[in-house]
Short mmCIF file of C-alpha atoms in Angstrom, two decimals:
data_model
loop_
_atom_site.label_atom_id
_atom_site.label_comp_id
_atom_site.label_asym_id
_atom_site.label_seq_id
_atom_site.Cartn_x
_atom_site.Cartn_y
_atom_site.Cartn_z
CA MET Y 255 129.25 23.92 -103.30
CA PRO Y 256 126.60 25.87 -101.62
CA ASN Y 257 126.98 29.43 -101.18
CA TYR Y 258 127.92 29.76 -97.31
CA ASN Y 259 128.32 33.67 -97.47
CA VAL Y 260 124.78 33.87 -98.22
CA ILE Y 261 123.69 31.15 -96.02
CA ASN Y 262 125.61 32.46 -93.16
CA ALA Y 263 124.10 35.84 -93.72
CA LYS Y 264 120.51 34.36 -94.10
CA VAL Y 265 121.38 32.54 -90.50
CA HIS Y 266 122.44 35.35 -88.82
CA SER Y 267 119.44 37.67 -89.99
CA ILE Y 268 116.90 34.80 -88.57
CA LEU Y 269 119.49 33.86 -85.17
CA GLY Y 270 118.83 38.11 -84.58
CA ARG Y 271 114.80 37.53 -84.73
CA ARG Y 272 114.70 34.64 -82.17
CA LEU Y 273 112.89 35.33 -79.06
CA LEU Y 274 114.55 37.42 -76.34
CA HIS Y 275 114.60 36.86 -72.46
CA GLU Y 276 111.75 39.48 -72.19
CA ASP Y 277 109.53 37.63 -74.27
CA TYR Y 278 109.83 34.42 -72.26
CA ARG Y 279 109.13 36.06 -69.02
CA ASN Y 280 106.17 37.79 -70.87
CA LEU Y 281 104.60 34.69 -72.17
CA SER Y 282 104.92 32.72 -68.68
CA ARG Y 283 103.14 35.40 -67.44
CA LEU Y 284 99.86 35.27 -69.50
CA SER Y 285 96.94 33.41 -68.58
CA GLY Y 286 96.13 30.89 -71.27
CA THR Y 287 96.99 29.28 -74.86
CA TYR Y 288 94.65 32.17 -76.36
CA ASP Y 289 96.92 34.69 -74.83
CA ILE Y 290 100.21 33.17 -75.65
CA ALA Y 291 99.39 32.78 -79.58
CA GLY Y 292 98.21 36.55 -79.53
CA TYR Y 293 101.42 37.71 -77.85
CA LEU Y 294 103.50 35.86 -80.30
CA SER Y 295 101.28 36.68 -82.94
CA LYS Y 296 101.60 40.89 -82.33
CA ASN Y 297 105.42 41.06 -80.70
CA THR Y 298 107.58 38.25 -82.89
CA ASP Y 299 108.76 36.71 -85.49
CA TYR Y 300 106.10 33.88 -85.18
CA SER Y 301 103.17 36.36 -86.21
CA LYS Y 302 103.18 35.27 -90.03
CA TYR Y 303 102.58 31.78 -89.13
CA ILE Y 304 100.38 32.11 -85.82
CA GLU Y 305 96.82 32.26 -87.08
CA ILE Y 306 94.27 33.14 -84.46
CA ASN Y 307 90.57 34.40 -84.49
CA ASN Y 308 88.40 36.39 -81.72
CA THR Y 309 87.45 32.98 -80.01
CA PRO Y 310 89.41 32.31 -76.75
CA ASP Y 311 89.15 28.43 -76.98
CA ILE Y 312 92.31 28.08 -79.25
CA HIS Y 313 93.57 24.36 -78.10
CA ARG Y 314 97.26 23.72 -77.30
CA ASP Y 315 97.65 21.49 -79.64
CA ASP Y 316 96.33 24.18 -82.25
CA LEU Y 317 99.50 26.17 -81.19
CA GLU Y 318 101.91 23.44 -81.53
CA ARG Y 319 100.49 22.74 -84.69
CA MET Y 320 101.21 26.24 -86.06
CA LEU Y 321 104.74 26.09 -84.37
CA LYS Y 322 105.64 23.16 -85.96
CA LYS Y 323 104.86 24.37 -89.38
CA VAL Y 324 107.72 26.98 -88.66
CA LEU Y 325 110.40 24.12 -88.87
CA VAL Y 326 108.43 23.46 -92.50
CA TYR Y 327 109.14 26.78 -93.51
CA TYR Y 328 112.55 27.13 -92.82
CA ILE Y 329 113.54 23.54 -93.95
CA ASP Y 330 111.67 24.28 -97.34
CA LYS Y 331 113.52 28.09 -97.19
CA PHE Y 332 116.95 26.40 -96.93
CA ASP Y 333 116.27 23.74 -98.94
CA ASN Y 334 116.09 26.26 -101.74
CA TYR Y 335 120.10 27.27 -101.14
CA PHE Y 336 121.08 23.70 -101.81
CA ASN Y 337 121.13 20.88 -104.74
CA GLY Y 338 122.27 17.74 -105.31
CA GLU Y 339 123.59 15.52 -102.46
CA TYR Y 340 123.48 18.55 -100.18
CA ARG Y 341 119.50 19.11 -100.87
CA ASP Y 342 119.21 15.02 -100.41
CA PHE Y 343 120.97 15.46 -96.95
CA PHE Y 344 119.34 18.56 -95.82
CA MET Y 345 115.93 16.78 -96.57
CA THR Y 346 116.81 14.60 -94.22
CA PHE Y 347 115.31 16.95 -91.34
CA TYR Y 348 111.94 15.93 -92.43
CA LEU Y 349 112.40 12.53 -91.67
CA LYS Y 350 113.64 14.04 -87.88
CA TYR Y 351 110.04 16.03 -87.65
CA GLU Y 352 108.26 13.20 -89.11
CA ILE Y 353 109.41 11.04 -86.51
CA TYR Y 354 108.24 13.30 -83.70
CA ASP Y 355 104.86 12.82 -84.95
CA LEU Y 356 105.11 8.97 -84.86
CA LYS Y 357 106.37 9.25 -81.45
CA LYS Y 358 103.67 11.56 -80.52
CA ILE Y 359 100.91 8.54 -81.94
CA ALA Y 360 102.79 5.93 -80.43
CA ARG Y 361 102.76 7.85 -76.79
CA LEU Y 362 98.82 8.32 -77.24
CA ILE Y 363 98.14 4.88 -77.97
CA HIS Y 364 100.54 3.57 -74.98
CA ILE Y 365 97.95 5.69 -72.39
CA ASP Y 366 94.54 4.96 -74.36
CA GLY Y 367 94.25 8.30 -75.72
CA GLU Y 368 91.87 9.53 -78.65
CA LEU Y 369 93.28 9.39 -81.99
CA SER Y 370 90.49 10.19 -84.19
CA THR Y 371 91.06 13.99 -84.41
CA LEU Y 372 95.15 13.63 -84.18
CA LYS Y 373 95.30 13.85 -87.80
CA ASN Y 374 94.34 16.98 -87.86
CA TYR Y 375 97.55 17.90 -85.82
CA LEU Y 376 99.92 16.14 -87.53
CA VAL Y 377 102.35 18.28 -89.47
CA PHE Y 378 105.37 16.04 -90.75
CA VAL Y 379 103.41 12.76 -91.35
CA ASP Y 380 101.87 12.95 -94.65
CA TYR Y 381 103.48 16.02 -95.57
CA TYR Y 382 105.62 14.17 -98.35
CA LYS Y 383 103.36 11.48 -98.55
CA ASN Y 384 106.05 9.01 -97.09
CA ILE Y 385 103.62 7.79 -94.34
CA HIS Y 386 99.72 8.07 -94.70
CA ALA Y 387 98.48 9.64 -91.82
CA ASP Y 388 94.70 8.60 -92.36
CA GLN Y 389 96.30 4.90 -92.03
CA ILE Y 390 98.43 4.95 -89.01
CA VAL Y 391 95.87 6.99 -86.72
CA LYS Y 392 93.49 3.75 -86.85
CA ALA Y 393 96.27 1.80 -84.77
CA LYS Y 394 95.03 0.23 -81.31
CA SER Y 395 98.79 -0.58 -80.33
CA ILE Y 396 102.06 0.10 -80.86
CA ALA Y 397 102.43 -3.19 -82.58
CA GLU Y 398 99.34 -2.47 -84.95
CA LEU Y 399 101.15 0.99 -85.69
CA ILE Y 400 104.46 -0.76 -86.66
CA GLU Y 401 102.45 -3.44 -89.14
CA LEU Y 402 101.08 0.04 -90.66
CA LEU Y 403 104.29 1.63 -91.32
CA ASN Y 404 105.51 -1.35 -93.37
CA GLY Y 405 106.92 0.06 -96.42
CA SER Y 406 108.33 2.74 -94.87
CA ILE Y 407 111.40 4.02 -94.42
CA TYR Y 408 111.26 3.09 -90.74
CA TYR Y 409 109.95 -0.49 -90.48
CA PRO Y 410 113.24 -2.54 -91.07
CA TYR Y 411 113.97 -1.02 -87.94
CA LEU Y 412 110.96 -1.70 -86.03
CA LYS Y 413 109.83 -5.01 -87.19
CA ASN Y 414 111.73 -6.80 -84.57
CA LEU Y 415 109.76 -4.86 -81.96
CA VAL Y 416 106.35 -6.79 -82.46
CA ASP Y 417 106.57 -8.94 -78.91
CA GLY Y 418 103.47 -7.56 -76.67
CA ASN Y 419 105.37 -5.85 -74.20
CA LYS Y 420 103.20 -2.93 -74.16
CA GLU Y 421 105.63 -1.10 -71.37
CA GLU Y 422 108.76 -1.60 -73.03
CA ASN Y 423 107.62 -1.45 -76.41
CA LEU Y 424 107.14 2.50 -76.49
CA PHE Y 425 110.71 3.01 -75.09
CA ARG Y 426 111.81 0.65 -77.65
CA PHE Y 427 109.93 2.35 -80.35
CA GLU Y 428 111.43 5.47 -79.86
CA MET Y 429 114.88 4.26 -79.87
CA ALA Y 430 114.60 2.30 -82.82
CA LEU Y 431 112.95 5.35 -84.40
CA ASP Y 432 115.66 7.68 -83.59
CA LYS Y 433 118.52 4.91 -84.39
CA ALA Y 434 116.96 4.76 -87.83
CA TYR Y 435 117.28 8.66 -88.06
CA PHE Y 436 120.59 8.63 -87.43
CA VAL Y 437 121.70 5.68 -89.25
CA ILE Y 438 119.96 7.18 -92.47
CA LEU Y 439 121.68 10.43 -91.66
CA LEU Y 440 124.98 8.87 -91.43
CA LYS Y 441 124.86 7.53 -94.84
CA LYS Y 442 123.58 10.85 -96.35
CA ILE Y 443 126.75 12.89 -94.76
CA LYS Y 444 129.26 10.70 -96.12
CA LYS Y 445 128.54 12.21 -99.66
CA LEU Y 446 129.29 15.80 -98.67
CA SER Y 447 132.58 18.01 -98.81
CA LYS Y 448 135.32 17.04 -96.05
CA GLU Y 449 134.78 20.42 -94.31
CA ASP Y 450 131.05 19.56 -94.34
CA ILE Y 451 131.39 16.03 -92.82
CA LYS Y 452 133.79 17.93 -90.03
CA ALA Y 453 131.27 20.18 -89.44
CA PHE Y 454 128.17 17.67 -89.03
CA TYR Y 455 130.29 15.58 -86.67
CA ASN Y 456 131.30 18.46 -84.38
CA ILE Y 457 127.38 19.34 -84.13
CA PHE Y 458 126.03 15.48 -84.02
CA GLY Y 459 128.82 13.76 -82.35
CA PRO Y 460 127.81 15.06 -78.82
CA ILE Y 461 124.00 14.88 -79.58
CA VAL Y 462 124.50 11.38 -80.17
CA ASP Y 463 126.85 10.56 -77.43
CA MET Y 464 124.13 12.08 -75.00
CA LEU Y 465 121.11 10.26 -76.76
CA ASN Y 466 123.43 7.05 -75.97
CA ILE Y 467 123.96 7.80 -72.36
CA GLN Y 468 120.02 8.92 -72.04
CA TRP Y 469 119.19 5.59 -73.42
CA ILE Y 470 121.46 3.16 -71.71
CA TYR Y 471 120.77 5.11 -68.41
CA ARG Y 472 116.59 5.08 -69.03
CA GLY Y 473 116.74 1.39 -70.33
CA LYS Y 474 118.94 0.35 -67.48
CA LYS Y 475 116.98 2.37 -64.33
CA PHE Y 476 112.95 2.23 -65.43
CA PHE Y 477 113.06 -0.69 -68.19
CA LYS Y 478 115.64 -3.38 -67.07
CA MET Y 479 116.49 -4.12 -70.31
CA TYR Y 480 119.46 -6.43 -71.16
CA PRO Y 481 122.93 -5.32 -71.48
CA ASP Y 482 122.89 -7.07 -75.20
CA GLU Y 483 119.59 -5.29 -75.81
CA LEU Y 484 120.59 -1.87 -74.97
CA PHE Y 485 124.16 -2.23 -76.95
CA ASN Y 486 122.04 -3.02 -80.15
CA TYR Y 487 119.97 0.17 -80.11
CA THR Y 488 123.44 2.42 -79.50
CA ILE Y 489 124.41 4.38 -82.59
CA GLU Y 490 128.29 4.38 -83.21
CA GLY Y 491 130.23 6.37 -85.93
CA TYR Y 492 129.41 9.82 -84.17
CA GLY Y 493 131.32 11.17 -81.34
CA LYS Y 494 133.61 10.13 -78.53
CA LEU Y 495 131.74 7.32 -77.05
CA ASN Y 496 133.17 4.76 -79.00
CA TYR Y 497 132.28 0.92 -79.38
CA LYS Y 498 134.16 -0.24 -76.38
CA LEU Y 499 133.10 2.45 -74.17
CA LEU Y 500 129.43 2.06 -75.30
CA LYS Y 501 129.64 -1.71 -74.67
CA ASP Y 502 130.81 -1.17 -71.21
CA LEU Y 503 128.45 1.52 -70.17
CA CYS Y 504 125.70 -1.36 -71.36
CA TYR Y 505 127.22 -4.11 -69.31
CA THR Y 506 127.56 -2.19 -66.11
CA LYS Y 507 125.84 -4.40 -63.11
CA THR Y 508 124.20 -1.30 -61.29
CA ILE Y 509 122.99 2.18 -62.16
CA GLU Y 510 125.67 3.54 -59.50
CA GLU Y 511 128.21 1.69 -61.58
CA LEU Y 512 127.03 3.59 -64.74
CA GLU Y 513 126.82 7.10 -63.25
CA GLU Y 514 130.87 6.63 -61.90
CA LYS Y 515 131.43 5.46 -65.63
CA ILE Y 516 129.56 8.70 -67.16
CA LYS Y 517 131.34 11.10 -64.73
CA ARG Y 518 134.61 10.43 -66.38
CA THR Y 519 133.49 11.11 -69.85
CA GLU Y 520 133.14 14.71 -70.90
CA TYR Y 521 129.37 14.59 -70.09
CA SER Y 522 129.64 14.33 -66.50
CA PHE Y 523 127.09 17.36 -66.10
CA LEU Y 524 124.20 14.84 -66.48
CA ILE Y 525 125.07 13.26 -63.46
CA LYS Y 526 124.44 15.35 -60.73
CA GLY Y 527 123.59 12.86 -58.07
CA ASP Y 528 120.38 14.51 -56.78
CA ASP Y 529 116.65 13.97 -56.43
CA MET Y 530 115.98 16.01 -59.91
CA GLN Y 531 118.56 13.98 -61.59
CA ASP Y 532 116.16 11.95 -63.73
CA ILE Y 533 113.78 14.59 -64.54
CA TYR Y 534 116.51 17.38 -65.48
CA MET Y 535 118.87 15.29 -67.55
CA GLU Y 536 117.24 15.77 -70.67
CA ARG Y 537 117.23 19.69 -70.14
CA ARG Y 538 120.88 19.68 -69.31
CA MET Y 539 121.07 17.62 -72.53
CA ASN Y 540 119.43 20.25 -74.59
CA ARG Y 541 120.63 23.30 -72.68
CA TYR Y 542 124.49 21.80 -73.59
CA ILE Y 543 123.38 21.19 -77.70
CA TYR Y 544 121.73 24.75 -77.60
CA TYR Y 545 124.73 26.80 -76.35
CA LYS Y 546 126.74 24.96 -78.65
CA ALA Y 547 124.31 25.44 -81.10
CA ILE Y 548 124.80 29.53 -80.45
CA LYS Y 549 128.71 29.56 -80.30
CA THR Y 550 128.55 27.97 -83.66
CA ILE Y 551 126.74 30.19 -85.30
CA ARG Y 552 129.10 32.89 -83.92
CA LYS Y 553 132.32 31.25 -85.61
CA ASN Y 554 130.64 32.18 -88.87
CA LYS Y 555 132.51 29.56 -90.36
CA LYS Y 556 132.08 28.80 -94.33
CA ASP Y 557 130.64 25.30 -94.21
CA ILE Y 558 127.22 23.40 -93.08
CA SER Y 559 127.53 24.45 -89.59
CA SER Y 560 125.50 27.08 -88.70
CA VAL Y 561 122.68 26.26 -90.58
CA LEU Y 562 122.27 22.95 -88.89
CA ALA Y 563 122.92 25.04 -85.70
CA LEU Y 564 120.49 27.28 -86.81
CA MET Y 565 117.39 24.49 -87.16
CA GLN Y 566 118.51 23.25 -83.67
CA ILE Y 567 118.09 26.61 -82.29
CA ILE Y 568 114.43 27.20 -83.74
CA GLU Y 569 113.24 23.36 -83.04
CA PHE Y 570 114.47 24.49 -79.24
CA GLU Y 571 112.56 27.46 -78.95
CA ILE Y 572 109.61 26.01 -80.12
CA ARG Y 573 109.71 23.29 -77.60
CA ASP Y 574 110.23 25.92 -74.89
CA ILE Y 575 107.08 28.07 -76.26
CA ILE Y 576 105.03 24.65 -75.94
CA SER Y 577 106.47 24.04 -72.44
CA ILE Y 578 105.48 27.45 -71.32
CA THR Y 579 102.27 26.65 -72.67
CA GLU Y 580 101.90 23.60 -70.19
CA MET Y 581 103.28 25.57 -67.63
CA VAL Y 582 100.76 28.18 -67.91
CA ARG Y 583 97.77 25.46 -68.51
CA TYR Y 584 99.10 23.93 -65.21
CA ARG Y 585 99.36 27.29 -63.48
CA ILE Y 586 102.67 26.75 -62.33
CA ASP Y 587 104.31 29.98 -60.99
CA SER Y 588 106.17 32.00 -63.53
CA SER Y 589 109.12 32.67 -61.39
CA GLN Y 590 109.69 28.72 -61.92
CA VAL Y 591 109.71 28.89 -65.58
CA GLY Y 592 113.49 28.49 -66.11
CA ASP Y 593 113.13 25.01 -64.36
CA PHE Y 594 111.20 24.16 -67.51
CA LEU Y 595 113.01 25.37 -70.19
CA ILE Y 596 116.16 24.80 -72.69
CA LYS Y 597 117.13 28.16 -72.78
CA ALA Y 598 118.11 29.61 -69.52
CA VAL Y 599 116.06 32.78 -68.46
#
C-alpha cells in the first residue's frame, strides 16, 4: 500500500503554493502574455517552469505549453510514490491529458486551422510514444486523424465515427475519447484496495455524472443526436445517474423536458434557465468539482483521494491562467474576470 502519510504531507505542501486571489486579480490587470509569463515566473510557484527571455513576443501557445509541463512534472513526481497496480492506475493521467492534445488537433482541423507548427505545442502526445505526433499533425480531416490513430488505445472507440459528417464528428470525436478514458480508468481502479476504490468513486462519480448531463444536453440541443446514439456515449458505473436514469434523460423528447429531469437530480444547479445557461454550464460543473476537491484534501484521509483531488486543482488552476491570458488578449475588463474562471475570485 502507498504511504499516505507522506503523500498527504506532500499534497498539502503543494496546495499551499497554489495561486492566491490576489494573484488572479494581478494577472487580470496585465497587458499581455509576456507580462503574465513574467509575473508567474517572478511571483509564484510556476517560476521553475516558465521560461522567458527579453523578447515581448511570447505567444499564448508558448505559455500554455510551459504550463502543461507542470502537469507532466506532478504526474511524474507522484508516480514515484506508487508501484505495481497503483502506478499503473496513476499513469492513466497521462492518457487524460494526451486526450486534451488530441482534442486540440481535432478542433484545429475542424476550423481548417494550421497544423504545421502545432507539434511544437503538444506536450502529452508523443510523451510516452503511444502516438507519433509527427504523423497525426498531417491529418486533413477528423476522419483522417482517426485513421492515423489506428493501433492506439483510442482507435476501438473512434473507428465507428468515420461517416463524413464534419459538424457532428468533432463533438462525437470528443465524446468518444472521453468515454475511452473513463472506461480505461474504471478497469484500472478495480485493482486497488477497497478504501481507495471508494475514494475514487467519491471524486469521479460526480465528474462523470455531470459529463453525462453535459453531453446529453449538448447532443440534443446543438447536434440533434438520436437518443440511442446519445445513450451509446454515456458512461455507466461511476456516479448516481444509473442505467435507467441515463436512458431516461437521453430519450426525453424536448430540451424543456430534459431540463426538468436534470432539476430533479442533485445537479440541478447546472440548469439556471437564463440566457447564460449554455455558456456557464461547464464552469458550474468545474467549480463544483474544484471546491469538492479542496474539501477532500482538507479531510486528510489516508487514501488516494487527496492526490487525485490535487491533480484536479492543478489542472483547473492552469486552465484559469490560460483563460486570463485569453481575457487579456481580447481586452476584456478585469472586473469581469470572475465570469471566465473556475475558481471564484
